[in-house]
Amino acid sequence: MFDGLKKVLRKIDADYADIRYEKKNVASITYNGRELKKIGENFSDGYVIRVLKNGGFSSVSFTKEKDAEQAIKNAVKHAEILGSKSKNETKLADVEIFKDNFKPNLKEDPREVDIDEKLEILKKYNNICLNHDRIINTTMSYFDLSRERYFLSTEGAEISEELVTTGISGRIMSKDGNVIQNVRAGVGGSDGFHNIRGREEVFEKKKKIAIDLLNAEPVKGGTYNCIINPSLTGVFTHEAFGHFSEADIIEDLPEMRKKMQLGAQLGSRKVNIIDDPTMPGQLGFYRYDDEGVKSRKVQLMKNGKLVGRLHSRRTAHKFDEPVTGHTVAEDYRYAPIVRMGNIYLQPGEKSFDDLLKELDDGLYLLDAKGGQTAGENFTFGAQYGYVVKNGKIKKMVRDINISGNLYKTLKNISAVGNDFKLGELGGCGKGQMNRRSCHGGPHIIIDNLIVGGV
Amino acid sequence: MEKLMDIAKKHADQVEIFSIDKTNKSLKYTNDIPKDLDYKKSSGISIRLIKDGKIGFAYTKNLRDRKQLVENALKSLKGGVEAGFDFPLTKSIKNLDTYSDKINNISSEMMVKEAERITNKISSRGENETLAVVNASESSLRIINSAGSDLATKFSSYYASGNIIMKGSASSIGRMFVNKDFKKMPDKLLNEVLNLYNQSKNPVEPNGGKMKVLFMPSSSITYLWRLLSGTSGENLYKKVTPLADKINEKVFSEKLTIYNDPTNDNLPGARSFDDEGVKTKSYKLIDKGVFKKFYNNLNYAHKLDCEPTGNGFRSGMWGGDEVTLRPSPSVSHLRIQKGNSSFKDLISMMDKGIIVEGVLGAHSGNIPNGDYSVGMSPGIYVENGTIRGIAKDIMVAGNIYDTLKNIVAVGDTNYFGHGGYVPPLLCENVSVSNK
């Protein structure tokens, strides 16, 4: 494999170039209600070339080998144009060069499991969800996805690594009269098919929530102190904070960049945040990123102070900060961008009961339902919640969307629980989809969250 | 493709082959610097087989091994996905003007020059944080099936946009311009961006409550997503639409008329057939507030025992890679009938309200029910017909089946937004919550 790619690389007249060839295998099965909607296994492949020339950095992607020459011509020309127009020359931070062939340690390789068995397991979980007269529909999908990556650079890197992701995820829809509710359910991981087996209880629990939500009251819009569960802590950490730890996001936002200076006290002293793609067995695991840099654990926030940032080689040089190995692509269609791996808020010391007592009155919000940010403002949904009165969990509430300002919210984290959980499934769409985006943390209390009710 | 058809026909009752080739060049210009200049070229082919009422599907990017592709589709067929429909024989389709060969003349240098021009227009001599995007693409697509259809089309598409970032955030005010080949983005659009930004710079913290909300085309996804969920034949079949028994009933304000408008070739991307070879039609989904029609593809038309509407497209919730997707009901050419209120008129009608230029969280919440609850990205506060400034820390929430009943006025200009070609919509009595 490397020999053919080397030949292509040799044709590029540039200061630096790399090529990534990827084979992608996808198995997918989907049920809609009791109806099997799709099933199949597919293979596709393609190339990405990046070129640095005269201070300009450009990328091309193509699927047919015969298009390589034209693609290279475009990449070199574009790099030259960018170089001539930019005020500052683009450079890549120096990194250690690796030659490695890394295969992940899979407890059970999903590619060796027959598709009929995958279908059976999916069907079983789907039937669990459907087995109630108030459940009107489900969308339940199985997927396994492998990226077999070959990376070569003119600096001598020669790396191959496989990333295999497996998951079952879906939505359960319940209905009573005019009220329709839906809840998400999912299991999965990056270390094998065993994550999929024996997970009936997850779907049983979520079905019950979908049914209970029919009798819950819509939450009243307003400002509340809230306990959020690890799933929501993860989404907050990822959406509201994590994206602004990505150097490529803030590099062109001068105002944001001023606020996100290393050393700035941004959060309450209770907040510690880490991104660590090296955590074995976790969804966001990888050894090398898509520019051949070895991944490492990065402390992003320490006692509320910003102490680290996620970088590509380009942004690390531009910011004059250490390279972190966080540059990842969705697949062969994309040049890599700065991404989170496993990001989490570090647990503290409070038990869940302590948190309830401390909250006294407010809301207990659980499980994420999508999130989005624009600058310092974020919005994300919670699948369900409860009113808390005098430190006791009371009635269930629904239709919950939370909105806030990153800096105010980081300062408003008033207590951090001692439990810890990371997500099993991800899906971060920063221009490209990252199925291995993983986040989590403990239960925490955030004061003064804006909750939009209907 | 013909060879692949011959191999596949031996194993199945019906065969459909879809192929696409795409080239895309895009330039992103941030502040006064060209940031990314990317080139992508991709091809792909996908196949659907029907045998004994079951359907199989497979795709690849490189057709190195035709037999392997057919085998993958056959394996998928074994799963037992039901298909009651037949691939159609479609002939004598309307010729649409979708391709300009001038698209090939757009050089990277021209794109840089245009992005520089856009930036200069809106940057106020470098004072504003700006983003300009220029994109040129072309694609050709062909569908053949065993019923004898052989349909092909070629498109060219060009777009440019100019945005000013609200200071201290990543939210922005912007407009987009589209065409079939290169054309300078009109100054009128760029002046709109600059004027609105200049009027909205100062942060304000309005009180919450029920008020008027002006959904700009850039935030139309908020209601369109829910509306397209409600009018989908797929959701009718799944029984998750509140519109199930509401055909020919008035469900929205009479000011709202929505078209499925695929054959309008004034805009790029017009189509006379959909991604499964069904002839497309322009028709009304909503006519003066009256719900007219569920849109569907071959599969759901069969399940619902009605005629296919030509809305079978290979697109996903987040766009996606056509060949890897199966056709699903989709309104890819949505247009809302414009009204007669200028932007100025609309603002003057707002005693108190929010101009929603962009939203956060349009994709979360109870979409089938029509509920939305979105953060502002940004939202601009208006009082007594005057723009006061960017509204901090607020959310706009409601249910589209209420909100779209309460349309006060419709803007007199259509713009490209996420999800369609739409005018600004001014609605009243919408809930705004704040800190």
CSV table of C-alpha atoms in Angstrom, one decimal, chain B residues 68-426:
chain,number,residue,atom,x,y,z
B,68,GLN,CA,-18.6,-7.5,-5.9
B,69,LEU,CA,-21.0,-4.6,-6.0
B,70,VAL,CA,-23.8,-6.8,-7.2
B,71,GLU,CA,-22.9,-9.3,-4.5
B,72,ASN,CA,-23.1,-6.7,-1.8
B,73,ALA,CA,-26.5,-5.7,-3.1
B,74,LEU,CA,-27.7,-9.3,-3.1
B,75,LYS,CA,-26.5,-9.8,0.5
B,76,SER,CA,-28.4,-6.7,1.5
B,77,LEU,CA,-31.5,-8.2,-0.4
B,78,LYS,CA,-31.3,-11.2,1.8
B,79,GLY,CA,-32.1,-9.1,4.9
B,80,GLY,CA,-35.7,-8.9,3.6
B,81,VAL,CA,-36.4,-5.2,3.3
B,82,GLU,CA,-39.9,-5.0,1.7
B,83,ALA,CA,-40.4,-3.2,-1.6
B,84,GLY,CA,-43.9,-3.2,-3.0
B,85,PHE,CA,-43.0,-0.6,-5.7
B,86,ASP,CA,-41.6,-0.9,-9.2
B,87,PHE,CA,-38.8,1.2,-10.7
B,88,PRO,CA,-40.7,3.5,-13.2
B,89,LEU,CA,-40.3,3.9,-16.9
B,90,THR,CA,-39.9,7.6,-17.3
B,91,LYS,CA,-39.6,9.2,-20.7
B,92,SER,CA,-40.0,12.6,-22.4
B,93,ILE,CA,-39.0,14.6,-19.4
B,94,LYS,CA,-38.9,18.4,-19.5
B,95,ASN,CA,-35.6,20.0,-20.5
B,96,LEU,CA,-34.5,22.3,-17.9
B,97,ASP,CA,-31.7,24.9,-18.0
B,98,THR,CA,-29.4,23.7,-15.3
B,99,TYR,CA,-25.9,24.0,-16.7
B,100,SER,CA,-23.7,26.8,-17.7
B,101,ASP,CA,-20.4,25.8,-19.1
B,102,LYS,CA,-19.1,29.2,-17.9
B,103,ILE,CA,-18.7,27.4,-14.5
B,104,ASN,CA,-15.5,26.0,-15.9
B,105,ASN,CA,-14.1,29.5,-16.4
B,106,ILE,CA,-14.2,30.3,-12.7
B,107,SER,CA,-10.5,30.4,-11.8
B,108,SER,CA,-9.3,30.2,-8.2
B,109,GLU,CA,-7.9,33.7,-8.8
B,110,MET,CA,-11.4,35.0,-9.7
B,111,MET,CA,-12.8,33.5,-6.5
B,112,VAL,CA,-10.1,35.2,-4.4
B,113,LYS,CA,-10.9,38.5,-6.1
B,114,GLU,CA,-14.6,38.2,-5.5
B,115,ALA,CA,-14.1,37.2,-1.8
B,116,GLU,CA,-11.8,40.2,-1.4
B,117,ARG,CA,-14.5,42.5,-2.9
B,118,ILE,CA,-17.2,41.0,-0.6
B,119,THR,CA,-14.9,41.5,2.4
B,120,ASN,CA,-14.1,45.1,1.5
B,121,LYS,CA,-17.8,45.9,1.2
B,122,ILE,CA,-18.7,44.7,4.6
B,123,SER,CA,-15.5,45.0,6.7
B,124,SER,CA,-15.8,48.8,7.3
B,125,ARG,CA,-12.1,49.2,6.6
B,126,GLY,CA,-11.1,46.2,8.6
B,127,GLU,CA,-13.1,47.1,11.7
B,128,ASN,CA,-15.5,44.2,11.4
B,129,GLU,CA,-14.8,40.5,11.7
B,130,THR,CA,-16.0,39.0,8.5
B,131,LEU,CA,-16.4,35.7,6.6
B,132,ALA,CA,-16.7,35.5,2.9
B,133,VAL,CA,-17.3,32.2,1.1
B,134,VAL,CA,-17.2,31.6,-2.7
B,135,ASN,CA,-18.0,28.2,-4.0
B,136,ALA,CA,-18.3,26.7,-7.5
B,137,SER,CA,-19.4,23.2,-8.3
B,138,GLU,CA,-20.6,21.0,-11.1
B,139,SER,CA,-22.1,17.6,-11.1
B,140,SER,CA,-23.5,15.1,-13.5
B,141,LEU,CA,-25.9,12.4,-12.6
B,142,ARG,CA,-27.4,9.5,-14.4
B,143,ILE,CA,-30.1,6.9,-13.5
B,144,ILE,CA,-30.8,3.9,-15.5
B,145,ASN,CA,-33.3,1.1,-14.6
B,146,SER,CA,-34.5,-2.2,-15.9
B,147,ALA,CA,-37.9,-0.7,-16.8
B,148,GLY,CA,-36.0,1.2,-19.6
B,149,SER,CA,-35.5,4.6,-18.1
B,150,ASP,CA,-32.2,6.3,-18.9
B,151,LEU,CA,-32.1,9.8,-17.4
B,152,ALA,CA,-29.2,12.1,-17.1
B,153,THR,CA,-28.7,15.7,-16.0
B,154,LYS,CA,-25.8,18.1,-15.4
B,155,PHE,CA,-25.8,21.0,-13.1
B,156,SER,CA,-23.6,24.0,-12.4
B,157,SER,CA,-23.9,25.9,-9.2
B,158,TYR,CA,-22.2,28.9,-7.8
B,159,TYR,CA,-22.7,30.6,-4.5
B,160,ALA,CA,-21.1,33.4,-2.5
B,161,SER,CA,-21.9,34.7,0.9
B,162,GLY,CA,-20.8,37.6,3.1
B,163,ASN,CA,-21.1,37.6,6.9
B,164,ILE,CA,-20.2,39.9,9.7
B,165,ILE,CA,-19.4,38.2,13.0
B,166,MET,CA,-21.0,39.8,16.0
B,167,LYS,CA,-18.2,40.9,18.3
B,168,GLY,CA,-17.2,38.4,21.0
B,169,SER,CA,-19.2,35.5,19.5
B,170,ALA,CA,-19.3,33.3,16.5
B,171,SER,CA,-22.8,34.3,15.5
B,172,SER,CA,-23.1,36.4,12.5
B,173,ILE,CA,-25.4,38.4,10.1
B,174,GLY,CA,-25.0,37.4,6.5
B,175,ARG,CA,-26.6,36.9,3.1
B,176,MET,CA,-26.1,34.4,0.4
B,177,PHE,CA,-26.2,34.7,-3.3
B,178,VAL,CA,-26.7,31.8,-5.8
B,179,ASN,CA,-26.4,31.5,-9.5
B,180,LYS,CA,-25.6,28.9,-12.2
B,181,ASP,CA,-22.3,30.5,-13.0
B,182,PHE,CA,-20.2,33.3,-11.8
B,183,LYS,CA,-21.9,36.6,-11.1
B,184,LYS,CA,-20.8,39.3,-8.6
B,185,MET,CA,-22.8,39.2,-5.4
B,186,PRO,CA,-25.1,42.2,-5.6
B,187,ASP,CA,-24.1,45.2,-3.5
B,188,LYS,CA,-27.7,45.4,-2.3
B,189,LEU,CA,-27.3,42.2,-0.4
B,190,LEU,CA,-24.0,43.2,1.1
B,191,ASN,CA,-25.3,46.6,2.1
B,192,GLU,CA,-28.2,44.9,3.9
B,193,VAL,CA,-25.7,42.9,5.9
B,194,LEU,CA,-23.6,46.0,6.8
B,195,ASN,CA,-26.7,48.2,7.7
B,196,LEU,CA,-28.3,45.5,9.9
B,197,TYR,CA,-25.0,44.9,11.6
B,198,ASN,CA,-24.4,48.6,12.2
B,199,GLN,CA,-27.8,49.0,13.8
B,200,SER,CA,-27.5,45.9,15.9
B,201,LYS,CA,-24.0,46.2,17.4
B,202,ASN,CA,-24.9,47.2,20.9
B,203,PRO,CA,-25.9,44.5,23.3
B,204,VAL,CA,-29.3,44.8,25.0
B,205,GLU,CA,-31.0,42.7,27.6
B,206,PRO,CA,-34.7,42.8,26.8
B,207,ASN,CA,-37.4,41.4,29.1
B,208,GLY,CA,-39.0,38.2,28.1
B,209,GLY,CA,-42.7,37.6,27.4
B,210,LYS,CA,-44.9,37.1,24.3
B,211,MET,CA,-43.9,39.3,21.4
B,212,LYS,CA,-43.4,39.5,17.7
B,213,VAL,CA,-40.7,37.5,16.1
B,214,LEU,CA,-39.3,38.0,12.6
B,215,PHE,CA,-37.9,34.8,11.2
B,216,MET,CA,-35.3,35.8,8.7
B,217,PRO,CA,-34.5,33.2,5.9
B,218,SER,CA,-31.3,32.3,7.7
B,219,SER,CA,-33.4,31.0,10.6
B,220,SER,CA,-36.2,29.5,8.5
B,221,ILE,CA,-34.9,26.0,9.3
B,222,THR,CA,-36.6,26.4,12.7
B,223,TYR,CA,-40.1,26.2,11.3
B,224,LEU,CA,-39.3,24.4,8.0
B,225,TRP,CA,-37.8,21.4,9.7
B,226,ARG,CA,-40.9,20.9,11.7
B,227,LEU,CA,-43.2,21.7,8.8
B,228,LEU,CA,-41.4,19.2,6.5
B,229,SER,CA,-41.7,16.6,9.2
B,230,GLY,CA,-45.4,17.2,9.4
B,231,THR,CA,-46.0,17.1,5.6
B,232,SER,CA,-43.9,14.0,4.9
B,233,GLY,CA,-45.6,10.9,3.5
B,234,GLU,CA,-43.1,8.9,5.6
B,235,ASN,CA,-44.3,10.5,8.8
B,236,LEU,CA,-47.9,10.0,7.7
B,237,TYR,CA,-47.2,6.3,7.3
B,238,LYS,CA,-45.5,6.2,10.7
B,239,LYS,CA,-48.4,8.1,12.2
B,240,VAL,CA,-46.2,10.8,13.7
B,241,THR,CA,-47.6,13.8,12.0
B,242,PRO,CA,-50.3,16.1,13.5
B,243,LEU,CA,-51.5,16.8,9.9
B,244,ALA,CA,-52.6,13.1,9.4
B,245,ASP,CA,-56.3,14.0,8.8
B,246,LYS,CA,-56.0,17.6,7.9
B,247,ILE,CA,-55.7,17.6,4.0
B,248,ASN,CA,-57.7,20.6,2.7
B,249,GLU,CA,-58.0,22.1,6.2
B,250,LYS,CA,-56.7,25.5,7.1
B,251,VAL,CA,-53.9,24.8,9.5
B,252,PHE,CA,-51.8,28.0,9.1
B,253,SER,CA,-52.3,31.7,8.4
B,254,GLU,CA,-53.8,32.5,4.9
B,255,LYS,CA,-50.6,34.5,4.4
B,256,LEU,CA,-48.6,31.3,4.1
B,257,THR,CA,-48.2,29.5,0.7
B,258,ILE,CA,-45.5,27.0,0.3
B,259,TYR,CA,-44.4,25.4,-3.0
B,260,ASN,CA,-42.4,22.3,-3.9
B,261,ASP,CA,-40.8,23.9,-6.9
B,262,PRO,CA,-38.2,21.6,-8.5
B,263,THR,CA,-38.8,22.6,-12.1
B,264,ASN,CA,-38.1,26.3,-11.5
B,265,ASP,CA,-34.8,26.6,-13.4
B,266,ASN,CA,-34.1,30.2,-12.5
B,267,LEU,CA,-32.4,28.8,-9.5
B,268,PRO,CA,-29.5,26.3,-9.7
B,269,GLY,CA,-30.2,22.6,-9.1
B,270,ALA,CA,-33.6,22.4,-10.8
B,271,ARG,CA,-34.7,18.8,-11.5
B,272,SER,CA,-37.2,17.3,-13.9
B,273,PHE,CA,-36.9,13.9,-12.3
B,274,ASP,CA,-36.0,12.8,-8.8
B,275,ASP,CA,-33.2,10.5,-7.6
B,276,GLU,CA,-35.3,7.4,-8.4
B,277,GLY,CA,-36.3,8.5,-11.9
B,278,VAL,CA,-39.8,9.8,-11.1
B,279,LYS,CA,-40.9,12.9,-12.9
B,280,THR,CA,-41.0,15.9,-10.6
B,281,LYS,CA,-43.8,18.4,-10.4
B,282,SER,CA,-44.1,21.8,-9.0
B,283,TYR,CA,-47.1,21.9,-6.5
B,284,LYS,CA,-48.3,23.6,-3.4
B,285,LEU,CA,-47.8,22.0,0.0
B,286,ILE,CA,-49.6,24.8,1.7
B,287,ASP,CA,-52.0,27.1,-0.2
B,288,LYS,CA,-53.1,30.2,1.7
B,289,GLY,CA,-52.8,28.3,5.0
B,290,VAL,CA,-54.6,25.2,3.7
B,291,PHE,CA,-52.7,22.0,3.9
B,292,LYS,CA,-52.7,20.4,0.4
B,293,LYS,CA,-50.5,17.5,0.1
B,294,PHE,CA,-48.1,15.0,1.7
B,295,TYR,CA,-44.8,14.6,-0.3
B,296,ASN,CA,-43.4,11.1,-0.8
B,297,ASN,CA,-41.1,8.8,-2.8
B,298,LEU,CA,-41.8,5.5,-4.6
B,299,ASN,CA,-41.7,3.5,-1.4
B,300,TYR,CA,-44.1,5.6,0.7
B,301,ALA,CA,-46.4,6.3,-2.3
B,302,HIS,CA,-46.8,2.5,-2.5
B,303,LYS,CA,-47.3,2.1,1.2
B,304,LEU,CA,-49.9,4.9,1.3
B,305,ASP,CA,-51.5,3.7,-1.9
B,306,CYS,CA,-51.1,7.0,-3.7
B,307,GLU,CA,-49.2,8.5,-6.7
B,308,PRO,CA,-45.5,9.3,-6.1
B,309,THR,CA,-44.9,13.0,-6.0
B,310,GLY,CA,-41.4,13.0,-7.3
B,311,ASN,CA,-39.8,13.8,-4.0
B,312,GLY,CA,-37.4,10.8,-3.7
B,313,PHE,CA,-34.0,12.3,-3.2
B,314,ARG,CA,-30.8,10.9,-1.8
B,315,SER,CA,-30.2,13.4,1.0
B,316,GLY,CA,-29.8,13.0,4.7
B,317,MET,CA,-30.6,15.3,7.6
B,318,TRP,CA,-27.2,16.9,7.3
B,319,GLY,CA,-26.8,16.7,3.5
B,320,GLY,CA,-24.5,13.7,3.0
B,321,ASP,CA,-23.0,11.7,0.3
B,322,GLU,CA,-25.7,10.9,-2.3
B,323,VAL,CA,-24.5,7.5,-3.5
B,324,THR,CA,-24.3,6.1,0.0
B,325,LEU,CA,-27.9,7.1,0.8
B,326,ARG,CA,-31.2,5.5,-0.3
B,327,PRO,CA,-33.9,7.8,-1.7
B,328,SER,CA,-36.2,9.1,0.9
B,329,PRO,CA,-39.1,11.6,0.8
B,330,SER,CA,-37.5,15.0,0.7
B,331,VAL,CA,-38.5,18.5,-0.4
B,332,SER,CA,-35.3,19.7,-1.9
B,333,HIS,CA,-36.7,22.7,-3.8
B,334,LEU,CA,-38.9,24.5,-1.3
B,335,ARG,CA,-40.2,28.0,-1.9
B,336,ILE,CA,-42.4,30.2,0.1
B,337,GLN,CA,-44.6,32.7,-1.7
B,338,LYS,CA,-43.3,36.2,-1.0
B,339,GLY,CA,-45.5,38.9,0.4
B,340,ASN,CA,-45.5,42.6,0.0
B,341,SER,CA,-43.8,44.0,3.1
B,342,SER,CA,-40.3,45.4,2.8
B,343,PHE,CA,-37.8,44.8,5.6
B,344,LYS,CA,-38.4,48.3,6.7
B,345,ASP,CA,-42.1,47.8,6.8
B,346,LEU,CA,-41.7,44.6,8.8
B,347,ILE,CA,-39.5,46.3,11.4
B,348,SER,CA,-42.0,49.2,11.7
B,349,MET,CA,-44.7,46.6,12.5
B,350,MET,CA,-42.8,45.4,15.5
B,351,ASP,CA,-43.8,47.3,18.7
B,352,LYS,CA,-41.7,44.9,20.6
B,353,GLY,CA,-39.9,41.9,19.1
B,354,ILE,CA,-36.9,39.9,18.0
B,355,ILE,CA,-35.4,39.6,14.5
B,356,VAL,CA,-34.1,36.1,14.4
B,357,GLU,CA,-31.0,36.1,12.1
B,358,GLY,CA,-29.8,32.7,13.1
B,359,VAL,CA,-30.7,30.0,15.6
B,360,LEU,CA,-29.0,27.4,17.8
B,361,GLY,CA,-30.6,24.1,18.5
B,362,ALA,CA,-33.1,23.9,15.6
B,363,HIS,CA,-32.4,20.2,15.4
B,364,SER,CA,-33.2,19.5,19.0
B,365,GLY,CA,-36.6,19.2,20.7
B,366,ASN,CA,-39.8,17.6,19.7
B,367,ILE,CA,-39.7,18.0,16.0
B,368,PRO,CA,-42.7,15.8,15.0
B,369,ASN,CA,-44.9,17.7,17.5
B,370,GLY,CA,-43.9,21.0,15.9
B,371,ASP,CA,-42.2,22.3,19.1
B,372,TYR,CA,-39.2,24.5,18.9
B,373,SER,CA,-37.0,26.1,21.5
B,374,VAL,CA,-34.0,27.8,20.1
B,375,GLY,CA,-31.1,30.0,21.2
B,376,MET,CA,-30.3,33.1,19.2
B,377,SER,CA,-27.4,33.3,16.8
B,378,PRO,CA,-28.0,36.2,16.8
B,379,GLY,CA,-31.3,37.7,17.8
B,380,ILE,CA,-31.8,41.4,17.4
B,381,TYR,CA,-34.2,43.3,19.7
B,382,VAL,CA,-36.7,45.8,18.2
B,383,GLU,CA,-38.8,48.3,20.1
B,384,ASN,CA,-41.4,50.7,18.7
B,385,GLY,CA,-40.2,49.9,15.2
B,386,THR,CA,-36.6,50.7,15.9
B,387,ILE,CA,-33.7,48.3,16.1
B,388,ARG,CA,-32.2,48.5,19.6
B,389,GLY,CA,-29.3,46.0,19.4
B,390,ILE,CA,-28.3,42.4,19.8
B,391,ALA,CA,-30.3,40.6,22.4
B,392,LYS,CA,-28.2,38.8,24.9
B,393,ASP,CA,-29.2,35.5,26.6
B,394,ILE,CA,-32.7,34.9,25.2
B,395,MET,CA,-34.5,31.9,23.7
B,396,VAL,CA,-37.5,31.8,21.4
B,397,ALA,CA,-39.9,29.0,21.8
B,398,GLY,CA,-43.2,27.7,20.6
B,399,ASN,CA,-45.0,25.3,18.4
B,400,ILE,CA,-45.1,25.9,14.6
B,401,TYR,CA,-48.8,24.9,14.5
B,402,ASP,CA,-49.4,28.0,16.7
B,403,THR,CA,-46.7,30.3,15.4
B,404,LEU,CA,-47.5,29.9,11.7
B,405,LYS,CA,-51.2,30.6,12.4
B,406,ASN,CA,-50.1,34.0,13.8
B,407,ILE,CA,-48.3,35.4,10.7
B,408,VAL,CA,-48.6,39.2,10.7
B,409,ALA,CA,-46.7,39.8,7.4
B,410,VAL,CA,-44.5,38.2,4.8
B,411,GLY,CA,-41.4,39.9,3.4
B,412,ASP,CA,-41.3,41.0,-0.3
B,413,THR,CA,-38.0,39.3,-1.1
B,414,ASN,CA,-37.0,35.7,-1.2
B,415,TYR,CA,-33.5,34.6,-0.1
B,416,PHE,CA,-31.7,31.4,0.1
B,417,GLY,CA,-31.8,30.1,3.6
B,418,HIS,CA,-31.2,26.7,5.1
B,419,GLY,CA,-33.9,24.5,3.6
B,420,GLY,CA,-35.4,26.7,1.0
B,421,TYR,CA,-35.9,29.9,-1.0
B,422,VAL,CA,-37.9,31.9,1.5
B,423,PRO,CA,-38.9,35.5,2.5
B,424,PRO,CA,-38.8,36.8,6.1
B,425,LEU,CA,-41.9,35.9,8.1
B,426,LEU,CA,-43.2,38.1,10.9
